[in-house]
XYZ file of C-alpha atoms in Angstrom:
768
model
C -48.641 13.321 63.744
C -52.233 14.323 64.541
C -53.327 17.592 66.121
C -56.727 18.788 67.340
C -57.460 22.484 67.613
C -58.731 25.673 66.001
C -57.359 27.379 62.869
C -55.924 30.632 64.219
C -53.911 32.102 61.354
C -52.700 31.107 57.905
C -50.595 32.662 55.157
C -48.610 31.734 52.072
C -44.839 31.643 52.435
C -42.031 30.248 50.264
C -44.340 28.288 47.972
C -46.353 26.650 50.738
C -49.255 27.435 53.044
C -48.483 27.917 56.735
C -51.294 27.228 59.209
C -51.186 27.983 62.938
C -53.382 25.733 65.041
C -54.450 26.686 68.563
C -54.529 23.286 70.247
C -56.914 22.110 72.919
C -54.118 22.195 75.517
C -53.586 25.928 74.874
C -50.373 25.593 72.874
C -49.916 26.573 69.221
C -48.461 24.400 66.481
C -47.158 25.472 63.067
C -48.233 23.271 60.148
C -47.001 23.544 56.559
C -48.860 22.287 53.510
C -47.110 22.281 50.084
C -50.167 23.807 48.414
C -49.832 26.460 45.714
C -52.493 28.657 44.106
C -53.590 28.084 40.520
C -54.650 30.605 37.901
C -56.858 29.858 34.899
C -56.755 31.240 31.376
C -59.542 31.142 28.805
C -59.351 31.657 25.051
C -59.529 29.728 21.801
C -58.112 26.204 22.010
C -55.416 26.978 19.455
C -54.272 30.132 21.273
C -54.211 28.286 24.590
C -52.210 25.446 23.028
C -49.635 27.930 21.739
C -49.547 29.580 25.143
C -48.931 26.287 26.939
C -45.787 25.787 24.852
C -44.183 29.007 26.075
C -41.167 28.831 28.415
C -42.167 28.962 32.064
C -45.563 27.321 31.498
C -44.360 23.718 31.438
C -46.689 22.821 34.324
C -49.813 24.126 32.531
C -52.648 21.644 32.008
C -56.095 21.785 30.416
C -59.112 21.509 32.734
C -62.896 21.832 32.297
C -64.483 24.676 34.295
C -67.417 27.109 34.078
C -66.145 30.450 32.800
C -69.268 32.333 33.868
C -71.626 31.805 36.769
C -74.608 31.331 34.431
C -72.923 28.911 32.020
C -74.584 25.511 31.500
C -71.577 23.871 29.875
C -67.980 23.716 31.000
C -65.222 25.339 28.980
C -61.717 24.074 28.352
C -59.262 26.434 30.061
C -55.577 26.394 30.893
C -54.596 25.870 34.547
C -51.199 27.118 35.743
C -49.741 26.595 39.214
C -47.871 29.619 40.607
C -45.659 30.157 43.650
C -47.767 32.893 45.227
C -50.141 35.827 44.838
C -47.591 38.292 43.504
C -46.314 35.777 40.953
C -49.894 35.212 39.767
C -50.421 38.906 38.999
C -47.000 39.303 37.340
C -47.569 36.260 35.118
C -51.098 37.354 34.181
C -49.883 40.801 33.137
C -47.135 39.297 30.970
C -49.542 36.906 29.272
C -52.129 39.645 28.849
C -49.539 41.720 27.015
C -48.451 38.692 24.987
C -52.063 38.170 23.890
C -52.343 41.842 22.928
C -54.990 42.356 25.617
C -57.650 40.545 23.587
C -56.771 36.872 23.090
C -57.048 35.598 26.654
C -59.418 35.804 29.602
C -57.883 35.528 33.067
C -59.416 33.985 36.184
C -58.509 33.391 39.848
C -55.711 35.958 39.633
C -56.300 38.264 42.591
C -57.892 35.978 45.181
C -55.599 35.885 48.261
C -54.124 32.399 48.393
C -54.981 31.806 52.109
C -58.657 32.353 51.236
C -58.445 30.067 48.222
C -56.782 27.431 50.407
C -59.733 27.562 52.812
C -62.245 27.333 49.935
C -60.482 24.365 48.320
C -59.998 22.485 51.584
C -63.514 23.160 52.910
C -62.167 24.935 56.012
C -62.736 28.296 57.696
C -60.991 30.443 60.354
C -61.432 29.329 63.971
C -62.886 26.031 62.769
C -62.254 23.130 65.124
C -60.359 20.521 63.131
C -58.178 17.455 63.290
C -54.993 17.848 61.263
C -52.658 15.009 60.349
C -49.194 15.750 59.011
C -48.263 13.349 56.224
C -45.431 13.104 53.719
C -47.667 14.790 51.126
C -48.846 17.644 53.336
C -51.673 18.109 55.829
C -54.829 15.997 55.870
C -57.809 17.818 57.383
C -60.919 16.543 59.154
C -63.469 19.256 59.883
C -65.199 18.893 63.263
C -67.130 22.147 63.133
C -69.882 23.892 61.149
C -70.232 27.440 59.837
C -73.997 27.138 60.344
C -73.643 26.617 64.109
C -74.472 29.496 66.464
C -73.281 27.760 69.643
C -69.774 26.965 68.487
C -66.861 26.772 70.885
C -63.896 29.090 70.475
C -60.399 28.508 71.840
C -59.342 30.353 75.000
C -57.348 33.208 73.479
C -54.783 35.287 75.349
C -55.541 38.917 74.516
C -53.467 42.008 75.294
C -53.644 45.670 74.308
C -50.380 47.290 73.250
C -49.605 51.005 73.565
C -46.399 52.998 73.213
C -45.326 56.503 74.192
C -42.641 58.506 72.442
C -40.382 61.406 73.346
C -41.859 63.906 70.903
C -39.504 66.118 68.939
C -42.469 68.091 67.579
C -46.064 68.346 68.709
C -47.055 65.448 66.444
C -45.293 62.151 67.097
C -43.024 60.901 64.338
C -40.683 58.037 63.409
C -37.727 60.176 64.536
C -38.949 60.297 68.156
C -37.220 58.071 70.674
C -39.258 55.342 72.370
C -40.294 56.487 75.853
C -42.256 53.493 77.157
C -44.230 50.382 76.216
C -47.504 49.502 77.937
C -49.306 46.146 78.034
C -52.937 46.054 79.167
C -55.146 43.058 79.879
C -58.815 43.275 80.887
C -58.444 47.095 81.001
C -55.749 46.807 83.674
C -52.135 47.712 83.014
C -50.094 44.557 83.531
C -46.635 45.600 82.320
C -44.742 48.832 81.632
C -41.311 48.886 79.996
C -39.581 52.232 80.532
C -35.867 51.602 81.082
C -33.410 54.364 80.229
C -31.939 52.613 77.184
C -34.044 52.498 73.988
C -32.514 49.181 72.877
C -33.493 47.622 76.212
C -37.078 48.826 75.776
C -37.422 47.253 72.329
C -35.763 43.985 73.385
C -37.900 44.038 76.536
C -40.951 44.224 74.274
C -39.715 41.155 72.365
C -39.121 39.263 75.627
C -42.583 40.227 76.896
C -44.158 38.817 73.726
C -42.277 35.560 74.219
C -43.224 35.333 77.884
C -46.885 36.275 77.502
C -47.254 34.559 74.101
C -50.463 36.484 73.259
C -52.859 35.214 70.606
C -54.606 38.553 70.040
C -52.897 41.956 70.100
C -55.277 44.916 70.061
C -53.908 48.349 69.164
C -55.172 51.813 68.324
C -52.955 52.839 65.437
C -50.841 49.697 65.158
C -50.983 49.729 61.354
C -50.375 53.436 60.863
C -47.791 54.080 63.578
C -46.933 51.613 66.352
C -45.436 48.702 64.390
C -43.919 50.771 61.539
C -42.382 53.022 64.206
C -40.934 50.104 66.176
C -39.427 48.656 62.993
C -37.844 52.010 62.064
C -36.389 52.488 65.543
C -35.050 48.919 65.613
C -33.458 49.411 62.198
C -31.798 52.653 63.287
C -30.494 50.963 66.440
C -29.205 47.944 64.492
C -31.483 45.372 66.140
C -34.137 44.876 63.451
C -33.251 41.183 63.112
C -34.179 40.729 66.798
C -37.567 42.464 66.561
C -39.616 39.255 66.283
C -43.155 39.751 67.576
C -45.001 37.075 65.594
C -44.803 33.350 66.236
C -43.060 32.809 62.914
C -39.322 33.494 63.136
C -39.521 36.590 60.970
C -38.553 40.097 62.132
C -40.997 42.951 61.767
C -40.750 44.500 58.294
C -39.751 48.082 57.630
C -42.165 49.430 55.047
C -43.343 52.757 53.753
C -46.516 53.670 55.634
C -48.669 54.332 52.605
C -52.232 53.107 52.692
C -54.709 53.917 49.959
C -57.694 56.186 49.498
C -60.860 54.820 47.904
C -64.423 55.861 47.108
C -67.331 54.179 48.872
C -71.001 55.194 49.125
C -70.349 58.826 48.220
C -67.351 59.272 50.530
C -63.585 59.171 50.163
C -62.138 56.773 52.746
C -58.605 55.758 53.659
C -57.140 52.431 54.716
C -53.701 52.007 56.261
C -51.281 49.309 55.164
C -51.805 46.266 57.400
C -49.135 45.316 59.926
C -49.524 41.552 60.310
C -48.030 39.474 63.086
C -47.563 35.973 61.672
C -49.073 33.311 63.902
C -50.870 35.867 66.059
C -53.870 38.137 65.446
C -53.215 41.879 65.296
C -56.439 43.896 65.389
C -56.018 47.639 64.900
C -59.253 49.245 66.057
C -58.476 52.404 64.070
C -58.189 50.385 60.874
C -61.000 47.955 61.658
C -64.575 47.823 60.431
C -66.433 44.976 62.094
C -64.592 44.770 65.440
C -64.802 48.534 66.004
C -68.606 48.225 66.218
C -69.223 44.597 67.192
C -66.104 43.640 69.160
C -63.936 40.591 68.619
C -67.051 38.429 68.921
C -68.501 40.052 65.810
C -65.173 39.851 63.979
C -64.810 36.126 64.682
C -68.400 35.525 63.522
C -67.798 37.313 60.214
C -64.457 35.573 59.702
C -65.981 32.128 60.260
C -69.154 32.723 58.254
C -67.540 34.536 55.313
C -64.398 32.354 55.259
C -61.963 35.235 55.543
C -58.672 34.996 57.530
C -59.148 37.003 60.724
C -56.459 39.653 60.261
C -57.712 40.339 56.738
C -61.372 40.271 57.814
C -60.725 42.868 60.523
C -59.428 45.383 57.965
C -61.603 44.458 54.997
C -64.707 46.413 54.078
C -68.124 44.853 54.568
C -68.317 44.344 50.797
C -65.004 42.481 50.722
C -66.118 40.142 53.503
C -69.384 39.464 51.688
C -67.531 38.885 48.418
C -65.477 36.164 50.103
C -68.685 34.248 50.762
C -69.667 34.568 47.103
C -66.220 33.437 45.952
C -66.542 30.350 48.142
C -69.802 29.337 46.456
C -68.277 29.984 43.030
C -65.289 27.750 43.823
C -67.619 25.018 45.099
C -69.443 25.091 41.751
C -66.228 25.103 39.674
C -67.068 28.621 38.495
C -63.989 30.659 37.611
C -63.589 34.061 39.241
C -62.928 36.813 36.674
C -59.905 39.043 37.112
C -61.767 41.978 35.597
C -65.544 41.935 35.906
C -67.345 42.037 32.559
C -71.107 41.975 33.115
C -72.475 45.144 31.482
C -75.999 46.417 31.988
C -78.603 45.147 29.538
C -79.432 47.680 26.812
C -82.679 49.566 27.540
C -84.745 52.101 25.658
C -85.820 55.391 27.256
C -89.180 54.014 28.426
C -87.536 51.019 30.092
C -85.023 53.294 31.808
C -87.790 55.470 33.253
C -89.574 52.393 34.628
C -86.418 50.660 35.839
C -84.532 53.500 37.487
C -87.006 54.251 40.274
C -85.338 52.897 43.391
C -87.223 51.390 46.312
C -90.509 52.234 48.006
C -90.585 55.833 49.273
C -93.467 57.721 50.918
C -92.373 61.229 51.852
C -92.920 62.000 55.547
C -95.534 64.430 56.778
C -93.275 67.055 58.361
C -93.896 67.916 62.003
C -94.862 66.236 65.242
C -97.359 63.357 65.281
C -99.074 61.508 68.126
C -99.596 57.754 68.452
C -97.764 56.609 65.338
C -96.816 52.938 65.041
C -93.647 51.678 63.356
C -93.427 48.444 61.342
C -90.071 47.154 60.114
C -89.347 44.507 57.502
C -86.341 42.560 58.793
C -83.552 42.351 56.186
C -86.108 43.030 53.450
C -83.793 43.381 50.459
C -81.581 40.360 51.254
C -84.775 38.363 51.844
C -86.154 39.400 48.443
C -82.829 38.647 46.747
C -82.812 35.163 48.272
C -86.491 34.395 47.805
C -86.684 35.708 44.219
C -83.296 34.277 43.211
C -81.829 37.646 42.230
C -78.196 37.485 41.176
C -76.100 38.842 38.330
C -76.339 35.589 36.387
C -80.009 34.764 37.134
C -81.733 37.986 36.015
C -82.315 37.847 32.240
C -80.536 34.501 32.060
C -80.259 32.904 28.615
C -81.394 29.452 29.767
C -84.915 30.403 30.921
C -86.359 33.019 28.512
C -89.875 31.679 29.152
C -89.546 31.548 32.935
C -92.746 32.172 34.870
C -90.656 34.113 37.378
C -90.684 37.695 36.080
C -89.612 41.049 37.497
C -92.658 43.288 38.097
C -93.142 46.154 35.622
C -89.946 45.240 33.737
C -90.758 41.647 32.749
C -87.132 40.508 33.121
C -86.998 36.711 33.267
C -85.433 35.028 36.320
C -83.639 31.698 36.192
C -85.656 28.637 37.227
C -82.906 26.052 36.798
C -80.450 26.937 39.551
C -79.996 29.203 42.553
C -77.772 32.217 42.013
C -74.461 32.733 43.791
C -75.716 35.876 45.571
C -78.855 34.194 47.042
C -76.789 31.174 48.083
C -74.370 33.464 49.892
C -77.105 35.409 51.663
C -78.954 32.345 52.933
C -76.506 31.499 55.717
C -76.387 35.149 56.822
C -80.182 35.434 57.014
C -80.611 32.082 58.752
C -77.901 32.644 61.354
C -78.974 36.181 62.165
C -82.587 35.076 62.672
C -81.421 32.284 64.994
C -79.181 34.639 66.986
C -82.046 37.108 67.447
C -84.384 34.328 68.565
C -81.776 32.905 70.946
C -81.112 36.345 72.437
C -84.760 36.603 73.461
C -84.754 33.262 75.279
C -81.406 33.198 77.125
C -81.187 34.493 80.678
C -77.409 34.811 80.932
C -76.474 38.450 80.169
C -73.012 37.585 78.830
C -74.497 35.106 76.374
C -77.156 37.638 75.392
C -74.427 40.212 74.647
C -72.470 37.618 72.669
C -75.472 36.760 70.489
C -76.244 40.438 69.991
C -72.725 41.263 68.783
C -72.701 38.330 66.401
C -76.082 39.178 64.872
C -75.077 42.849 64.601
C -71.966 41.874 62.630
C -74.064 39.791 60.234
C -76.551 42.653 59.943
C -73.809 44.943 58.604
C -73.126 42.505 55.771
C -76.820 42.085 54.988
C -77.341 45.854 54.968
C -74.614 46.261 52.347
C -75.619 43.280 50.218
C -78.232 45.132 48.167
C -76.033 48.109 47.316
C -73.169 45.787 46.482
C -75.376 43.901 44.021
C -75.291 46.964 41.761
C -71.679 47.921 42.481
C -69.626 48.126 39.293
C -66.808 45.958 40.723
C -68.986 43.291 42.364
C -67.853 39.927 40.946
C -71.333 38.444 40.711
C -73.433 41.603 40.774
C -75.196 43.328 37.926
C -77.172 46.545 37.755
C -80.177 44.676 36.305
C -80.334 42.467 39.415
C -80.171 45.612 41.549
C -83.030 47.160 39.561
C -85.042 43.940 39.870
C -84.679 43.992 43.669
C -86.047 47.545 43.756
C -88.988 46.518 41.572
C -89.940 43.649 43.889
C -89.542 45.975 46.874
C -91.942 48.510 45.379
C -94.442 45.775 44.595
C -94.418 44.101 48.012
C -94.340 47.305 50.052
C -97.103 48.783 47.930
C -99.186 45.692 48.676
C -98.343 45.945 52.384
C -99.383 49.618 52.431
C -102.687 48.699 50.756
C -103.334 46.030 53.406
C -102.704 48.626 56.125
C -104.990 51.226 54.547
C -107.736 48.625 54.120
C -107.711 48.262 57.915
C -108.084 51.974 58.535
C -104.421 52.919 58.966
C -102.949 56.058 57.402
C -99.407 55.968 56.064
C -97.427 58.827 57.645
C -94.010 57.869 56.273
C -92.445 54.956 54.409
C -88.854 54.353 53.412
C -87.351 51.241 51.821
C -88.164 48.735 54.584
C -90.107 50.639 57.265
C -93.632 52.030 57.688
C -94.953 54.636 60.097
C -98.730 54.315 60.432
C -101.456 56.126 62.321
C -104.953 55.057 63.260
C -107.084 56.909 65.763
C -107.066 55.051 69.101
C -105.452 51.961 67.543
C -104.335 49.385 70.099
C -101.081 47.467 70.119
C -102.948 44.283 69.178
C -104.299 45.970 66.020
C -100.756 46.706 64.856
C -99.680 43.150 65.681
C -102.688 41.752 63.789
C -101.671 43.854 60.784
C -98.170 42.358 60.947
C -99.650 38.856 60.965
C -101.802 39.653 57.933
C -98.795 40.996 56.009
C -96.727 37.943 56.960
C -99.506 35.573 55.886
C -100.380 37.371 52.637
C -96.897 38.363 51.465
C -94.625 35.898 53.308
C -92.347 38.744 54.370
C -90.568 38.980 57.742
C -92.134 42.007 59.445
C -92.067 43.121 63.059
C -93.961 45.679 65.099
C -91.452 48.034 66.720
C -93.965 49.857 68.904
C -96.177 52.930 69.152
C -94.635 56.359 69.601
C -96.084 58.744 72.160
C -94.933 61.339 69.663
C -92.543 61.439 66.736
C -91.052 64.410 64.866
C -90.289 64.074 61.158
C -87.775 66.737 60.234
C -87.612 68.990 57.216
C -84.715 69.880 54.973
C -82.281 72.528 56.194
C -82.480 74.100 52.740
C -86.284 74.108 52.420
C -88.533 73.773 55.465
C -91.395 72.489 53.292
C -89.468 69.451 52.041
C -89.324 66.356 54.234
C -86.128 64.391 54.771
C -86.492 60.624 54.581
C -84.078 59.525 57.297
C -84.119 62.324 59.874
C -86.534 61.952 62.771
C -86.761 61.424 66.516
C -89.485 60.151 68.798
C -90.253 58.328 72.020
C -92.049 54.995 72.267
C -94.706 54.240 74.855
C -92.087 52.396 76.939
C -90.035 55.658 76.975
C -87.373 54.321 74.582
C -85.979 57.182 72.507
C -85.231 56.600 68.824
C -83.252 59.143 66.806
C -82.002 59.087 63.231
C -79.959 61.615 61.284
C -79.562 64.277 63.991
C -76.405 65.520 65.679
C -76.343 63.057 68.595
C -76.054 60.247 66.032
C -73.297 61.809 63.925
C -69.659 60.821 64.421
C -68.352 64.290 63.579
C -70.386 66.172 66.195
C -68.333 67.984 68.879
C -69.124 66.882 72.430
C -70.439 70.332 73.411
C -73.151 70.039 70.743
C -73.877 66.402 71.580
C -74.237 67.234 75.292
C -76.570 70.159 74.608
C -78.800 68.209 72.237
C -78.890 65.218 74.592
C -80.018 67.386 77.529
C -82.670 69.041 75.376
C -83.958 65.622 74.339
C -83.998 64.550 78.004
C -86.474 67.369 78.645
C -88.577 66.913 75.515
C -88.950 63.157 76.064
C -90.879 63.848 79.270
C -93.795 64.885 77.052
C -96.637 62.393 76.732
C -98.001 63.942 73.540
C -97.440 66.779 71.084
C -99.174 69.393 73.255
C -96.911 68.638 76.209
C -93.957 68.631 73.820
C -94.747 72.218 72.809
C -95.111 73.264 76.438
C -91.627 71.911 77.189
C -89.888 73.850 74.409
C -89.137 76.917 76.620
C -87.516 74.629 79.186
C -85.437 72.984 76.453
C -84.347 76.407 75.195
C -83.043 77.199 78.681
C -80.586 74.331 78.161
C -79.371 76.053 75.015
C -79.100 79.322 76.940
C -76.988 77.663 79.622
C -74.586 76.116 77.095
C -74.239 79.441 75.267
C -73.364 81.132 78.559
C -70.790 78.459 79.384
C -69.184 78.889 75.974
C -68.999 82.645 76.336
C -67.451 82.622 79.779
C -64.600 80.483 78.426
C -65.081 77.527 80.780
C -65.660 74.751 78.224
C -62.787 72.197 78.122
C -61.075 72.120 74.732
C -61.653 68.370 74.398
C -65.418 69.057 74.293
C -64.947 71.292 71.253
C -63.205 68.861 68.907
C -64.852 68.612 65.484
C -64.094 65.674 63.169
C -64.244 65.810 59.385
C -63.257 63.486 56.551
C -60.797 64.707 53.932
C -62.044 64.177 50.387
C -58.625 65.134 48.959
C -55.031 65.353 50.060
C -54.405 68.588 52.033
C -52.364 70.215 49.252
C -55.151 69.615 46.701
C -57.670 71.932 48.366
C -58.061 75.433 46.937
C -60.378 76.840 49.635
C -59.304 77.535 53.214
C -61.974 75.533 55.038
C -61.362 74.503 58.681
C -60.498 70.831 58.142
C -57.961 71.630 55.415
C -56.348 74.296 57.605
C -56.076 71.737 60.421
C -54.676 69.101 58.064
C -51.980 71.489 56.865
C -51.050 72.256 60.476
C -50.524 68.514 61.016
C -48.379 68.200 57.892
C -46.291 71.183 59.007
C -45.628 69.393 62.300
C -44.435 66.236 60.534
C -47.742 64.377 60.435
C -48.896 62.209 57.531
C -52.373 63.087 56.248
C -54.152 61.579 53.227
C -57.481 61.789 51.423
C -60.076 59.692 53.239
C -58.559 60.165 56.688
C -60.356 61.943 59.489
C -58.997 65.239 60.767
C -59.882 66.649 64.193
C -59.753 70.348 64.959
C -60.864 73.117 67.317
C -62.204 76.437 66.022
C -60.107 79.263 67.466
C -60.328 83.042 67.664
C -56.819 83.390 66.224
C -57.306 84.642 62.657
C -53.887 83.302 61.631
C -54.924 79.747 62.520
C -58.701 79.540 62.672
C -58.750 75.741 63.044
C -56.164 73.936 65.168
C -55.719 70.144 65.541
C -55.806 68.951 69.185
C -52.237 67.666 68.719
C -50.870 71.207 68.313
C -53.025 72.989 70.897
C -51.000 75.054 73.381
C -51.662 77.330 76.357
C -52.285 80.274 74.027
C -55.127 78.534 72.179
C -58.461 80.308 72.702
C -61.593 78.843 71.171
C -63.995 80.927 69.080
C -67.095 80.943 71.284
C -69.392 82.567 68.724
C -68.721 79.950 66.058
C -69.628 77.248 68.570
C -72.772 79.201 69.500
C -73.659 79.019 65.801
C -73.214 75.235 65.921
C -75.459 74.977 69.012
C -78.183 77.050 67.357
C -77.951 74.980 64.185
C -78.191 71.783 66.253
C -81.268 73.088 68.094
C -82.860 74.066 64.787
C -82.303 70.481 63.640
C -84.660 69.444 66.441
C -87.211 72.243 66.340
C -87.377 73.517 62.754
C -90.804 71.881 62.121
C -92.025 73.708 65.241
C -90.993 77.081 63.815
C -87.487 77.552 65.226
C -84.880 78.009 62.520
C -81.174 78.666 63.130
C -81.444 82.349 62.209
C -84.193 82.965 64.764
C -82.390 81.022 67.480
C -79.172 82.910 66.784
C -81.033 86.203 67.141
C -81.924 85.190 70.704
C -78.249 85.270 71.612
C -76.925 88.348 69.845
C -74.032 89.483 71.957
C -74.540 93.126 71.107
C -78.130 93.132 72.358
C -77.901 91.115 75.539
C -75.395 89.342 77.660
C -77.898 86.604 78.351
C -80.936 85.576 76.302
C -84.313 86.816 77.410
C -86.682 84.450 79.182
C -88.631 82.231 76.769
C -91.993 83.868 77.520
C -90.547 87.250 76.571
C -89.683 85.924 73.120
C -93.369 85.771 72.130
C -93.397 82.025 71.555
C -96.398 81.263 73.756
C -99.008 81.515 70.954
C -97.298 78.605 69.222
C -97.367 76.363 72.258
C -101.112 75.829 72.301
C -101.745 75.292 68.637
C -103.141 71.890 67.807
C -101.127 71.358 64.644
C -97.626 71.871 63.310
C -96.618 75.441 62.422
C -93.810 75.962 59.946
C -93.134 79.672 60.314
C -90.966 81.381 62.878
C -92.663 81.896 66.287
C -94.685 85.101 66.328
């Protein structure tokens, strides 16, 4: 039988691959393909021959594959078919032990079999296909393209699922009884199940799933609580076998809710165990990366482009999604994927290390406020350099091209001339599609289509942003620190050349960081900046765009030393009155609303300034905003929800030795039956109760009184973040609001700040 439709979900089950197809008539069909994953083992021919004779490896065969991405000749390796992913890991560990951890090299061990199925079959999620069921399995005909930007998606039925519990404690737990179930569609509540009997509520949920037959279920906490909770309650009530919410006839599993903590870009993060609904798509926005920022449109784009099953793509890190794209290109080339990466850094002497370990192009900002500064941005600079210069783990210092004319500046590393690297190949589709989405967004009139294109390009941008850092990541399959170093070297060379071109045309470099320039030229017109961009594009063949001219821009100094500039903390307003901020409180996810509101209102006032002189004149008015917020805090009228602070835990609560607010709050949650792990976010309110100085919102009661003075400190610190280059540090601002000296701050002109307002240049000291 033939079917036409879109690949919605797939997974490995009972030694075969199950694929759910969303057909053109809106129905779903379950297809099964007797396909099993294969692992590969390298070693000496004699050792492999002995291994093939062992019991349990009767189906092993010899095949010719490339063991490394840079190999020019195939190697003879052993191929073994296994029943599933878990069996692959178990077998590999046994054979590794048998070979005394030195005889054999293992490949294709930990690649999820649904992904490998897509790679081998040349398919991808949400691809439009024709599938024919035959006696030997499923025959596929692809009718879609990953390169397309105007692809058609199936009409998906989407609901949002929420539950409420009858709390035993202040924090909800698995012991609570189910109070009600809520279904929402298009932000409107469509169904509420709240009968008196708990069994009826759970079975009513099952019936609602059957009746509505949703394709996409969106939750907030579905992985960490909702589905594990429902399974526990169903088990306790003896109806677990009836709790079938997926399209596959399998009840929801009862499992220990134990995610894992991991280290990424200097932070400890936490990921919950995934609760999958077979045949449907469960997207937990609290455990999502792409969809949380770019919506389902961005998630579907990443899943299609990177060839990652949707439910896995929604929870995977950006690096994992990007890796999937690299694995696909490796499989296409018959390159084996190592179980444990083994590409060490090339040995360097001390001189080479000094030259190599310099990072990208950095020009420290001139601290303070500047008028008429133009900003130039290089679009996806590092991914572009990696693609254009063929920078990949196997291409930098390759053994096949020692005399290559392509060399890394300053370091003289050779770069492969014979073949494109896996990393550049993977980046090409991301760069091409994002450029096409951005171009299309500028030309379309339809606002919905414009939003769609924007979300898709934003999702691809996240992957491109991470691609450079991932190139040097120790666990990147096809990365290598030498390729990372080479990318930095090319960046320094090209940006140095671009800066020289700008200076030759009379521009002064005010600040430069990695892929952006801030330039100043007295009375420069917009066309002069655009001409400079054209010159850079023509001379260096780099994608560069002119972002605009700022009326004024403030480059901020370090909180620790007011004479040291910070690379990524600034704010300014363009000539079209668009505000751009980086690194200040309004941009931070952990900022309490009271601080965000105050800083936003201050910026609303300051952005009325047309130049730096007007900016200085508006400072007293901005400080009145601070005064008003301080007064509101002190009279006790601020809602508690505006005072919530969010922090990440770098350890488990019981591992902290110091009593800092977020650990105190975490321990309160644990005491109330909550589950808190390293990498999770903890919310809390600062209180005046010395026995519990930080209280999670979940355990707030009518006796909770916030600590106004600690929040005043936060407001003063936030204001100093804006005005430190103008002479206002946190200590001075705090002195304006000493409770012992005055109930309300004095008027700005009485604080002797007027001499500062009319100075023509930045002053770093405190106002005098």
